[in-house]
């Protein structure tokens, strides 16, 4: 790429000791008697001093000793001398100084100076090449040409008839004008391209063209010839150093921006570019630095070729165009190198511009390569934008916008086909929510959560349903829109397949992740007018699935809209109750059945404001859980319960052997915020954690939940014990109960209610008591309403119980009075049943 940018470096002699070489049209490099340039100048000074008085005065130049100098003897042939004046020219347009000395037949001395260090108008003929007109006839001393240049001495000297040289110069000016015009056009294109699409690649190309244009104007001498503001000739050596150094950097910019080298090759390229450019810049002060900068260029070219060899493997047309441009530049530099190596062998004049022409072709090829790259990037951007408008970036399923678009189409199609048979025109929609997904992210982190969503989406798409669209509708919500020609049984089957597939945990990042989908199903028929109506009904069905315990699919029914309205009114009332502190706790004792002495209390939430409206506490909890309001309720329950313990301690009715149980749901335990709030409140009020039990319904144990990871570590960390409520109504396995090691297990009141008359119930109760004895848990019978039930429990060996026969739920102050009464009652003999009536 950069080889021969400043011309290949060839060995040159010391500034004043170079031997003269004979130059003729017949033989371009015949040896002559060794005479140095300084000796020739001295000889011509003597000839000028001895010239006839009629001759114009001649001032022999004084050469600087800072640049290599070489002298060439000019020997025109006999027929050339007899025709027309000859022009001595050097086919090196970037030469610093070209001095021609000749003696005519009258003994007068003719002096011609040209090159970058001399004003352009000093040339005998306006030409891109340095030149000087020779006299028509020569004297006894041979004409001499002296070449001075910092980079290298190129013996490309020719003697050309003046008329022929003028015609050649005219053609060269046209060619150079075209070259400069094309470069200027490319510069303007680069500016427009940068303004249209500013990027590292377009800016690199703009810098490359600017540096190349500066180099061409400076190297060919067109700058001072065409531009009136061009610096004076005295600064040409500095300008040349700046032009060549800037060209090295400018040509490397597209290489880095387009080919994007990496690793060690990138480092080597950066170092080579820096060293070469620095060498050329320093040549303004240190002549030898020019050779150092030029010597690095072959190394840089080899590195670029190696880089291209790796990039050509890519199937990208732009890389091939880039390589073609580089090859043309290397070819042009090679032609100029051939001219130098052959020491002045005759080559067409345009070969002196082979490298600039190569640069021009290279810039066009690189522009084509960049245009192809930008076009590919634009197409990729359009494709990405189309993809983003249609697909979810995380899961690669359809995004919310596209899903809504497909649902709209399904609604429109349902309206068009509503007059057909019943199932025709009806599409099934499954609205899926991953219950508890926030806990997965909180526990395992964002990355694992994202991977879980990707895996879930991938599994959905791989189940082979007859679908129109599968998409991610929200954070952890998905929609499956069945195809309109799918039978309704396919919709129901899809829901069942999803629930069955995700009963087992997924293995992600060496972690077992349990995904719990809840599903709401909707028939999209002509009754719907827009997507929002469909999704509202799907959300209502989904909410029912969640309220029924999750991991199930529920088909929307019209009456759900009325229930949803009532539920919303309930939520509004519940929010008001929480905000106005209208929630309260009542406490029901749990006692030792033998002597009715209390062992603990169950805190039961009460909301008189809602009870007056006929809203039960179970309904409140179900609505609060589905609406995400359990955190607020949980914090209020903790505040009231612990404050009550403190109050009982102050009254002296609370014993350290008592415990207070708080009803919790599975969501609160998994979330962990409830436990954190409990821990902070216990520490603030200085209440022993052992005084608290968390009571969980057995129904919650029937779902697939990894308790050993989700719950037990938090319970153990907070030193909180667990109680199981409603035992006998759920699906909890004995293994799970053994692993949990609950502090107590409550026998469900429905089992207690039939125990006196149903032997099978007694067998179950006896088995439960034996199990609790083996696991070290208390067996508490709840819902004791009659003396018969009490006696039956005592016969079965139950030691603890709870129910209205003993005491119903009471306020905190009533519970304190009850404790005082119980303490006095236990001091009386048990023979009289008065103690029991007093307690009740």
Short mmCIF file of N, CA and C in Angstrom, two decimals, residues 616-777:
data_model
loop_
_atom_site.label_atom_id
_atom_site.label_comp_id
_atom_site.label_asym_id
_atom_site.label_seq_id
_atom_site.Cartn_x
_atom_site.Cartn_y
_atom_site.Cartn_z
N UNK A 616 -65.27 -11.61 53.09
CA UNK A 616 -64.53 -12.45 54.01
C UNK A 616 -63.04 -12.25 53.91
N UNK A 617 -62.35 -12.69 54.98
CA UNK A 617 -60.91 -12.47 55.04
C UNK A 617 -60.16 -13.28 53.99
N UNK A 618 -60.67 -14.49 53.66
CA UNK A 618 -60.03 -15.31 52.63
C UNK A 618 -60.10 -14.62 51.28
N UNK A 619 -61.23 -13.98 51.01
CA UNK A 619 -61.37 -13.24 49.76
C UNK A 619 -60.42 -12.05 49.72
N UNK A 620 -60.25 -11.42 50.88
CA UNK A 620 -59.32 -10.30 50.96
C UNK A 620 -57.90 -10.76 50.62
N UNK A 621 -57.49 -11.89 51.23
CA UNK A 621 -56.14 -12.39 50.99
C UNK A 621 -55.95 -12.78 49.53
N UNK A 622 -56.94 -13.44 48.94
CA UNK A 622 -56.83 -13.86 47.54
C UNK A 622 -56.69 -12.66 46.62
N UNK A 623 -57.48 -11.63 46.85
CA UNK A 623 -57.41 -10.43 46.02
C UNK A 623 -56.10 -9.70 46.23
N UNK A 624 -55.67 -9.62 47.49
CA UNK A 624 -54.41 -8.92 47.78
C UNK A 624 -53.23 -9.63 47.14
N UNK A 625 -53.25 -10.97 47.14
CA UNK A 625 -52.14 -11.72 46.54
C UNK A 625 -52.08 -11.51 45.04
N UNK A 626 -53.22 -11.55 44.37
CA UNK A 626 -53.23 -11.37 42.91
C UNK A 626 -52.89 -9.94 42.52
N UNK A 627 -53.17 -8.97 43.40
CA UNK A 627 -52.89 -7.56 43.08
C UNK A 627 -51.54 -7.10 43.59
N UNK A 628 -50.78 -8.00 44.22
CA UNK A 628 -49.46 -7.62 44.71
C UNK A 628 -49.49 -6.72 45.92
N UNK A 629 -50.53 -6.85 46.76
CA UNK A 629 -50.66 -5.98 47.93
C UNK A 629 -50.28 -6.69 49.22
N UNK A 630 -49.76 -7.92 49.10
CA UNK A 630 -49.44 -8.66 50.31
C UNK A 630 -48.33 -8.00 51.11
N UNK A 631 -47.42 -7.32 50.44
CA UNK A 631 -46.33 -6.68 51.16
C UNK A 631 -46.86 -5.65 52.16
N UNK A 632 -47.78 -4.82 51.69
CA UNK A 632 -48.34 -3.80 52.58
C UNK A 632 -49.11 -4.43 53.72
N UNK A 633 -49.92 -5.48 53.40
CA UNK A 633 -50.68 -6.15 54.45
C UNK A 633 -49.74 -6.85 55.42
N UNK A 634 -48.71 -7.51 54.87
CA UNK A 634 -47.77 -8.22 55.73
C UNK A 634 -47.06 -7.30 56.69
N UNK A 635 -46.64 -6.14 56.22
CA UNK A 635 -45.98 -5.19 57.10
C UNK A 635 -46.91 -4.71 58.21
N UNK A 636 -48.19 -4.51 57.87
CA UNK A 636 -49.16 -4.07 58.87
C UNK A 636 -49.40 -5.17 59.91
N UNK A 637 -49.50 -6.44 59.46
CA UNK A 637 -49.70 -7.56 60.38
C UNK A 637 -48.52 -7.68 61.32
N UNK A 638 -47.32 -7.59 60.82
CA UNK A 638 -46.12 -7.68 61.66
C UNK A 638 -46.12 -6.56 62.71
N UNK A 639 -46.43 -5.36 62.27
CA UNK A 639 -46.45 -4.22 63.18
C UNK A 639 -47.46 -4.42 64.30
N UNK A 640 -48.67 -4.87 63.95
CA UNK A 640 -49.71 -5.06 64.96
C UNK A 640 -49.39 -6.22 65.90
N UNK A 641 -48.91 -7.35 65.34
CA UNK A 641 -48.67 -8.55 66.14
C UNK A 641 -47.55 -8.32 67.15
N UNK A 642 -46.43 -7.76 66.70
CA UNK A 642 -45.30 -7.58 67.61
C UNK A 642 -45.62 -6.50 68.65
N UNK A 643 -46.34 -5.47 68.22
CA UNK A 643 -46.74 -4.44 69.19
C UNK A 643 -47.65 -5.05 70.26
N UNK A 644 -48.48 -6.01 69.86
CA UNK A 644 -49.37 -6.66 70.83
C UNK A 644 -48.58 -7.49 71.83
N UNK A 645 -47.54 -8.19 71.35
CA UNK A 645 -46.70 -8.96 72.28
C UNK A 645 -46.06 -8.03 73.31
N UNK A 646 -45.57 -6.90 72.84
CA UNK A 646 -44.96 -5.93 73.75
C UNK A 646 -45.99 -5.46 74.78
N UNK A 647 -47.22 -5.22 74.33
CA UNK A 647 -48.26 -4.77 75.25
C UNK A 647 -48.60 -5.86 76.27
N UNK A 648 -48.69 -7.13 75.81
CA UNK A 648 -48.95 -8.22 76.75
C UNK A 648 -47.80 -8.38 77.75
N UNK A 649 -46.58 -8.17 77.27
CA UNK A 649 -45.44 -8.25 78.20
C UNK A 649 -45.53 -7.16 79.26
N UNK A 650 -45.98 -6.01 78.84
CA UNK A 650 -46.11 -4.90 79.78
C UNK A 650 -47.19 -5.20 80.82
N UNK A 651 -48.25 -5.92 80.39
CA UNK A 651 -49.33 -6.26 81.32
C UNK A 651 -48.99 -7.49 82.16
N UNK A 652 -47.90 -8.17 81.82
CA UNK A 652 -47.48 -9.33 82.59
C UNK A 652 -48.26 -10.59 82.31
N UNK A 653 -48.97 -10.66 81.18
CA UNK A 653 -49.76 -11.85 80.85
C UNK A 653 -49.05 -12.73 79.82
N UNK A 654 -47.96 -12.23 79.24
CA UNK A 654 -47.24 -12.99 78.20
C UNK A 654 -46.15 -13.83 78.84
N UNK A 655 -46.13 -15.11 78.49
CA UNK A 655 -45.12 -16.03 79.01
C UNK A 655 -44.10 -16.31 77.92
N UNK A 656 -42.87 -16.52 78.32
CA UNK A 656 -41.82 -16.84 77.35
C UNK A 656 -42.06 -18.19 76.68
N UNK A 657 -42.96 -19.01 77.25
CA UNK A 657 -43.27 -20.30 76.63
C UNK A 657 -44.34 -20.18 75.55
N UNK A 658 -44.97 -19.00 75.43
CA UNK A 658 -46.01 -18.81 74.43
C UNK A 658 -45.37 -18.53 73.07
N UNK A 659 -46.15 -18.74 72.01
CA UNK A 659 -45.76 -18.32 70.66
C UNK A 659 -46.96 -17.70 69.99
N UNK A 660 -46.67 -16.86 69.01
CA UNK A 660 -47.71 -16.21 68.23
C UNK A 660 -47.51 -16.61 66.77
N UNK A 661 -48.56 -17.17 66.15
CA UNK A 661 -48.45 -17.61 64.76
C UNK A 661 -49.08 -16.58 63.83
N UNK A 662 -48.40 -16.36 62.72
CA UNK A 662 -48.87 -15.42 61.70
C UNK A 662 -49.13 -16.20 60.42
N UNK A 663 -50.30 -16.05 59.87
CA UNK A 663 -50.63 -16.74 58.62
C UNK A 663 -49.92 -16.07 57.45
N UNK A 664 -49.21 -16.87 56.68
CA UNK A 664 -48.49 -16.35 55.52
C UNK A 664 -48.83 -17.23 54.32
N UNK A 665 -48.57 -16.72 53.16
CA UNK A 665 -48.74 -17.50 51.94
C UNK A 665 -47.37 -17.82 51.35
N UNK A 666 -47.37 -18.71 50.42
CA UNK A 666 -46.11 -19.14 49.81
C UNK A 666 -45.37 -17.97 49.16
N UNK A 667 -46.11 -17.07 48.53
CA UNK A 667 -45.48 -15.95 47.84
C UNK A 667 -44.67 -15.09 48.81
N UNK A 668 -45.17 -14.90 50.01
CA UNK A 668 -44.44 -14.08 50.99
C UNK A 668 -43.14 -14.75 51.42
N UNK A 669 -43.17 -16.07 51.58
CA UNK A 669 -41.95 -16.77 51.99
C UNK A 669 -40.91 -16.78 50.87
N UNK A 670 -41.36 -16.98 49.64
CA UNK A 670 -40.43 -17.00 48.52
C UNK A 670 -39.82 -15.62 48.31
N UNK A 671 -40.65 -14.59 48.42
CA UNK A 671 -40.20 -13.22 48.21
C UNK A 671 -39.10 -12.84 49.21
N UNK A 672 -39.31 -13.19 50.46
CA UNK A 672 -38.30 -12.91 51.47
C UNK A 672 -38.43 -11.56 52.14
N UNK A 673 -39.17 -10.64 51.53
CA UNK A 673 -39.30 -9.31 52.13
C UNK A 673 -40.12 -9.36 53.42
N UNK A 674 -41.08 -10.29 53.47
CA UNK A 674 -41.86 -10.46 54.70
C UNK A 674 -40.95 -10.86 55.85
N UNK A 675 -40.04 -11.81 55.59
CA UNK A 675 -39.11 -12.25 56.64
C UNK A 675 -38.16 -11.13 57.05
N UNK A 676 -37.72 -10.34 56.09
CA UNK A 676 -36.84 -9.22 56.42
C UNK A 676 -37.56 -8.20 57.29
N UNK A 677 -38.82 -7.91 56.95
CA UNK A 677 -39.60 -6.97 57.76
C UNK A 677 -39.80 -7.51 59.17
N UNK A 678 -40.07 -8.82 59.27
CA UNK A 678 -40.25 -9.44 60.57
C UNK A 678 -38.98 -9.37 61.40
N UNK A 679 -37.85 -9.62 60.77
CA UNK A 679 -36.57 -9.58 61.48
C UNK A 679 -36.26 -8.17 61.99
N UNK A 680 -36.47 -7.17 61.14
CA UNK A 680 -36.19 -5.79 61.56
C UNK A 680 -37.10 -5.37 62.70
N UNK A 681 -38.39 -5.72 62.59
CA UNK A 681 -39.33 -5.33 63.64
C UNK A 681 -39.01 -6.05 64.96
N UNK A 682 -38.63 -7.33 64.91
CA UNK A 682 -38.28 -8.07 66.12
C UNK A 682 -37.08 -7.45 66.81
N UNK A 683 -36.08 -7.07 66.04
CA UNK A 683 -34.90 -6.44 66.64
C UNK A 683 -35.24 -5.08 67.23
N UNK A 684 -36.08 -4.33 66.52
CA UNK A 684 -36.43 -3.00 67.00
C UNK A 684 -37.20 -3.07 68.33
N UNK A 685 -38.09 -4.07 68.45
CA UNK A 685 -38.91 -4.20 69.66
C UNK A 685 -38.32 -5.16 70.68
N UNK A 686 -37.15 -5.70 70.37
CA UNK A 686 -36.45 -6.61 71.29
C UNK A 686 -37.32 -7.82 71.65
N UNK A 687 -37.87 -8.44 70.61
CA UNK A 687 -38.70 -9.63 70.78
C UNK A 687 -37.94 -10.84 70.25
N UNK A 688 -37.89 -11.90 71.04
CA UNK A 688 -37.20 -13.12 70.64
C UNK A 688 -37.86 -13.71 69.40
N UNK A 689 -37.03 -14.07 68.40
CA UNK A 689 -37.57 -14.66 67.17
C UNK A 689 -38.30 -15.96 67.45
N UNK A 690 -37.95 -16.65 68.53
CA UNK A 690 -38.61 -17.90 68.86
C UNK A 690 -40.05 -17.73 69.28
N UNK A 691 -40.48 -16.49 69.53
CA UNK A 691 -41.87 -16.25 69.91
C UNK A 691 -42.81 -16.21 68.71
N UNK A 692 -42.24 -16.29 67.50
CA UNK A 692 -43.04 -16.16 66.29
C UNK A 692 -43.06 -17.49 65.54
N UNK A 693 -44.22 -17.86 65.04
CA UNK A 693 -44.37 -18.98 64.13
C UNK A 693 -45.04 -18.46 62.86
N UNK A 694 -44.59 -18.96 61.73
CA UNK A 694 -45.23 -18.63 60.46
C UNK A 694 -46.08 -19.81 60.05
N UNK A 695 -47.36 -19.57 59.85
CA UNK A 695 -48.31 -20.65 59.58
C UNK A 695 -48.68 -20.65 58.11
N UNK A 696 -48.40 -21.78 57.45
CA UNK A 696 -48.60 -21.90 56.01
C UNK A 696 -49.58 -23.02 55.73
N UNK A 697 -50.52 -22.77 54.82
CA UNK A 697 -51.52 -23.79 54.48
C UNK A 697 -50.87 -24.95 53.75
N UNK A 698 -51.35 -26.15 54.04
CA UNK A 698 -50.79 -27.33 53.37
C UNK A 698 -51.01 -27.29 51.86
N UNK A 699 -52.03 -26.57 51.43
CA UNK A 699 -52.28 -26.49 49.98
C UNK A 699 -51.08 -25.91 49.25
N UNK A 700 -50.39 -24.98 49.90
CA UNK A 700 -49.23 -24.35 49.28
C UNK A 700 -48.08 -25.32 49.10
N UNK A 701 -48.09 -26.39 49.91
CA UNK A 701 -47.00 -27.36 49.81
C UNK A 701 -47.21 -28.32 48.66
N UNK A 702 -48.37 -28.29 48.05
CA UNK A 702 -48.65 -29.23 46.98
C UNK A 702 -48.04 -28.83 45.66
N UNK A 703 -47.61 -27.56 45.53
CA UNK A 703 -47.02 -27.11 44.27
C UNK A 703 -45.56 -27.53 44.24
N UNK A 704 -44.99 -27.55 43.04
CA UNK A 704 -43.59 -27.94 42.90
C UNK A 704 -42.72 -26.76 43.30
N UNK A 705 -42.15 -26.85 44.46
CA UNK A 705 -41.32 -25.77 44.97
C UNK A 705 -40.11 -26.36 45.67
N UNK A 706 -38.97 -25.86 45.30
CA UNK A 706 -37.74 -26.34 45.93
C UNK A 706 -37.56 -25.61 47.26
N UNK A 707 -38.16 -26.15 48.31
CA UNK A 707 -38.13 -25.50 49.61
C UNK A 707 -36.71 -25.39 50.15
N UNK A 708 -35.89 -26.38 49.85
CA UNK A 708 -34.53 -26.37 50.40
C UNK A 708 -33.73 -25.19 49.91
N UNK A 709 -34.12 -24.60 48.76
CA UNK A 709 -33.42 -23.43 48.23
C UNK A 709 -34.20 -22.14 48.43
N UNK A 710 -35.52 -22.22 48.31
CA UNK A 710 -36.32 -21.00 48.32
C UNK A 710 -36.65 -20.48 49.72
N UNK A 711 -36.96 -21.40 50.65
CA UNK A 711 -37.55 -20.97 51.91
C UNK A 711 -36.69 -21.31 53.12
N UNK A 712 -36.27 -22.57 53.23
CA UNK A 712 -35.60 -23.00 54.45
C UNK A 712 -34.40 -22.15 54.83
N UNK A 713 -33.51 -21.77 53.89
CA UNK A 713 -32.38 -20.92 54.30
C UNK A 713 -32.82 -19.61 54.94
N UNK A 714 -33.90 -19.01 54.43
CA UNK A 714 -34.37 -17.75 55.02
C UNK A 714 -34.94 -17.99 56.41
N UNK A 715 -35.71 -19.06 56.58
CA UNK A 715 -36.28 -19.35 57.90
C UNK A 715 -35.19 -19.61 58.93
N UNK A 716 -34.20 -20.41 58.53
CA UNK A 716 -33.11 -20.72 59.46
C UNK A 716 -32.30 -19.47 59.79
N UNK A 717 -32.09 -18.63 58.79
CA UNK A 717 -31.32 -17.41 59.01
C UNK A 717 -32.03 -16.47 59.98
N UNK A 718 -33.36 -16.40 59.89
CA UNK A 718 -34.14 -15.53 60.77
C UNK A 718 -34.54 -16.22 62.06
N UNK A 719 -34.20 -17.51 62.21
CA UNK A 719 -34.52 -18.29 63.42
C UNK A 719 -36.03 -18.29 63.67
N UNK A 720 -36.80 -18.45 62.58
CA UNK A 720 -38.25 -18.48 62.66
C UNK A 720 -38.72 -19.90 62.36
N UNK A 721 -39.67 -20.40 63.18
CA UNK A 721 -40.21 -21.74 62.99
C UNK A 721 -41.46 -21.69 62.13
N UNK A 722 -41.80 -22.83 61.54
CA UNK A 722 -42.90 -22.91 60.60
C UNK A 722 -43.97 -23.86 61.13
N UNK A 723 -45.22 -23.49 60.93
CA UNK A 723 -46.35 -24.35 61.26
C UNK A 723 -47.16 -24.65 60.01
N UNK A 724 -47.74 -25.85 59.94
CA UNK A 724 -48.54 -26.24 58.78
C UNK A 724 -50.00 -26.23 59.17
N UNK A 725 -50.80 -25.48 58.42
CA UNK A 725 -52.23 -25.35 58.69
C UNK A 725 -53.02 -26.22 57.71
N UNK A 726 -54.25 -26.58 58.10
CA UNK A 726 -55.19 -27.30 57.22
C UNK A 726 -54.62 -28.62 56.73
N UNK A 727 -53.91 -29.34 57.62
CA UNK A 727 -53.33 -30.61 57.21
C UNK A 727 -54.45 -31.61 56.90
N UNK A 728 -54.29 -32.31 55.78
CA UNK A 728 -55.30 -33.26 55.35
C UNK A 728 -56.11 -32.78 54.18
N UNK A 729 -55.89 -31.52 53.74
CA UNK A 729 -56.65 -30.97 52.62
C UNK A 729 -55.80 -30.78 51.38
N UNK A 730 -54.48 -30.85 51.54
CA UNK A 730 -53.60 -30.57 50.41
C UNK A 730 -52.96 -31.80 49.84
N UNK A 731 -51.85 -31.59 49.14
CA UNK A 731 -51.15 -32.67 48.46
C UNK A 731 -49.72 -32.80 48.93
N UNK A 732 -49.43 -32.28 50.13
CA UNK A 732 -48.06 -32.30 50.61
C UNK A 732 -47.62 -33.74 50.86
N UNK A 733 -46.41 -34.06 50.42
CA UNK A 733 -45.87 -35.40 50.64
C UNK A 733 -45.26 -35.49 52.02
N UNK A 734 -45.19 -36.71 52.56
CA UNK A 734 -44.56 -36.91 53.85
C UNK A 734 -43.08 -36.54 53.80
N UNK A 735 -42.47 -36.78 52.65
CA UNK A 735 -41.05 -36.41 52.51
C UNK A 735 -40.86 -34.91 52.64
N UNK A 736 -41.74 -34.13 52.01
CA UNK A 736 -41.63 -32.68 52.10
C UNK A 736 -41.85 -32.21 53.54
N UNK A 737 -42.83 -32.80 54.22
CA UNK A 737 -43.09 -32.40 55.60
C UNK A 737 -41.90 -32.75 56.49
N UNK A 738 -41.29 -33.90 56.22
CA UNK A 738 -40.11 -34.30 57.02
C UNK A 738 -38.97 -33.33 56.79
N UNK A 739 -38.76 -32.92 55.53
CA UNK A 739 -37.67 -31.98 55.22
C UNK A 739 -37.91 -30.61 55.86
N UNK A 740 -39.18 -30.18 55.90
CA UNK A 740 -39.48 -28.87 56.48
C UNK A 740 -39.35 -28.87 58.00
N UNK A 741 -39.60 -30.01 58.62
CA UNK A 741 -39.54 -30.12 60.09
C UNK A 741 -40.35 -28.99 60.74
N UNK A 742 -41.66 -28.95 60.53
CA UNK A 742 -42.47 -27.87 61.11
C UNK A 742 -42.55 -28.00 62.63
N UNK A 743 -42.77 -26.87 63.27
CA UNK A 743 -42.90 -26.86 64.74
C UNK A 743 -44.23 -27.48 65.15
N UNK A 744 -45.26 -27.28 64.35
CA UNK A 744 -46.55 -27.91 64.63
C UNK A 744 -47.29 -28.15 63.33
N UNK A 745 -48.24 -29.08 63.39
CA UNK A 745 -49.11 -29.38 62.26
C UNK A 745 -50.55 -29.35 62.76
N UNK A 746 -51.36 -28.55 62.09
CA UNK A 746 -52.77 -28.42 62.47
C UNK A 746 -53.63 -29.37 61.64
N UNK A 747 -54.42 -30.21 62.34
CA UNK A 747 -55.36 -31.10 61.67
C UNK A 747 -56.55 -30.26 61.22
N UNK A 748 -56.91 -30.37 59.95
CA UNK A 748 -57.95 -29.52 59.39
C UNK A 748 -59.28 -29.70 60.12
N UNK A 749 -59.99 -28.61 60.31
CA UNK A 749 -61.24 -28.61 61.08
C UNK A 749 -62.33 -29.47 60.43
N UNK A 750 -62.25 -29.66 59.10
CA UNK A 750 -63.24 -30.51 58.46
C UNK A 750 -63.04 -31.98 58.85
N UNK A 751 -61.80 -32.35 59.07
CA UNK A 751 -61.54 -33.70 59.55
C UNK A 751 -61.97 -33.85 61.01
N UNK A 752 -61.74 -32.79 61.80
CA UNK A 752 -62.14 -32.81 63.21
C UNK A 752 -63.66 -32.86 63.32
N UNK A 753 -64.36 -32.20 62.39
CA UNK A 753 -65.83 -32.13 62.47
C UNK A 753 -66.48 -33.50 62.32
N UNK A 754 -65.89 -34.40 61.54
CA UNK A 754 -66.51 -35.72 61.29
C UNK A 754 -65.82 -36.83 62.06
N UNK A 755 -64.87 -36.46 62.88
CA UNK A 755 -64.06 -37.46 63.57
C UNK A 755 -64.88 -38.32 64.52
N UNK A 756 -65.87 -37.73 65.19
CA UNK A 756 -66.64 -38.46 66.20
C UNK A 756 -67.53 -39.52 65.57
N UNK A 757 -67.90 -39.32 64.30
CA UNK A 757 -68.87 -40.24 63.69
C UNK A 757 -68.28 -41.05 62.53
N UNK A 758 -67.05 -40.71 62.09
CA UNK A 758 -66.47 -41.38 60.93
C UNK A 758 -65.18 -42.07 61.34
N UNK A 759 -65.19 -43.38 61.45
CA UNK A 759 -63.98 -44.10 61.88
C UNK A 759 -62.78 -43.84 60.97
N UNK A 760 -63.06 -43.69 59.68
CA UNK A 760 -61.93 -43.45 58.75
C UNK A 760 -61.22 -42.15 59.09
N UNK A 761 -61.99 -41.14 59.49
CA UNK A 761 -61.40 -39.87 59.88
C UNK A 761 -60.54 -40.05 61.13
N UNK A 762 -61.00 -40.90 62.03
CA UNK A 762 -60.21 -41.16 63.24
C UNK A 762 -58.88 -41.83 62.89
N UNK A 763 -58.92 -42.79 61.94
CA UNK A 763 -57.68 -43.44 61.53
C UNK A 763 -56.69 -42.42 60.94
N UNK A 764 -57.21 -41.55 60.09
CA UNK A 764 -56.34 -40.52 59.50
C UNK A 764 -55.76 -39.60 60.58
N UNK A 765 -56.60 -39.20 61.53
CA UNK A 765 -56.14 -38.31 62.59
C UNK A 765 -55.08 -39.00 63.45
N UNK A 766 -55.32 -40.30 63.75
CA UNK A 766 -54.35 -41.04 64.57
C UNK A 766 -53.01 -41.15 63.82
N UNK A 767 -53.07 -41.41 62.51
CA UNK A 767 -51.84 -41.51 61.72
C UNK A 767 -51.10 -40.17 61.70
N UNK A 768 -51.86 -39.09 61.59
CA UNK A 768 -51.23 -37.76 61.59
C UNK A 768 -50.55 -37.49 62.92
N UNK A 769 -51.22 -37.89 64.04
CA UNK A 769 -50.60 -37.64 65.34
C UNK A 769 -49.32 -38.44 65.49
N UNK A 770 -49.33 -39.70 65.04
CA UNK A 770 -48.13 -40.53 65.13
C UNK A 770 -47.00 -39.93 64.28
N UNK A 771 -47.38 -39.41 63.11
CA UNK A 771 -46.35 -38.80 62.25
C UNK A 771 -45.71 -37.59 62.93
N UNK A 772 -46.54 -36.74 63.55
CA UNK A 772 -45.98 -35.56 64.21
C UNK A 772 -45.11 -35.96 65.40
N UNK A 773 -45.51 -37.03 66.08
CA UNK A 773 -44.69 -37.48 67.19
C UNK A 773 -43.32 -37.95 66.71
N UNK A 774 -43.29 -38.64 65.55
CA UNK A 774 -42.03 -39.13 65.01
C UNK A 774 -41.14 -37.99 64.53
N UNK A 775 -41.74 -36.92 64.02
CA UNK A 775 -40.95 -35.80 63.49
C UNK A 775 -40.69 -34.72 64.54
N UNK A 776 -41.17 -34.91 65.76
CA UNK A 776 -40.92 -33.92 66.81
C UNK A 776 -41.78 -32.69 66.70
N UNK A 777 -42.91 -32.78 66.00
CA UNK A 777 -43.81 -31.63 65.84
C UNK A 777 -45.02 -31.79 66.76
#
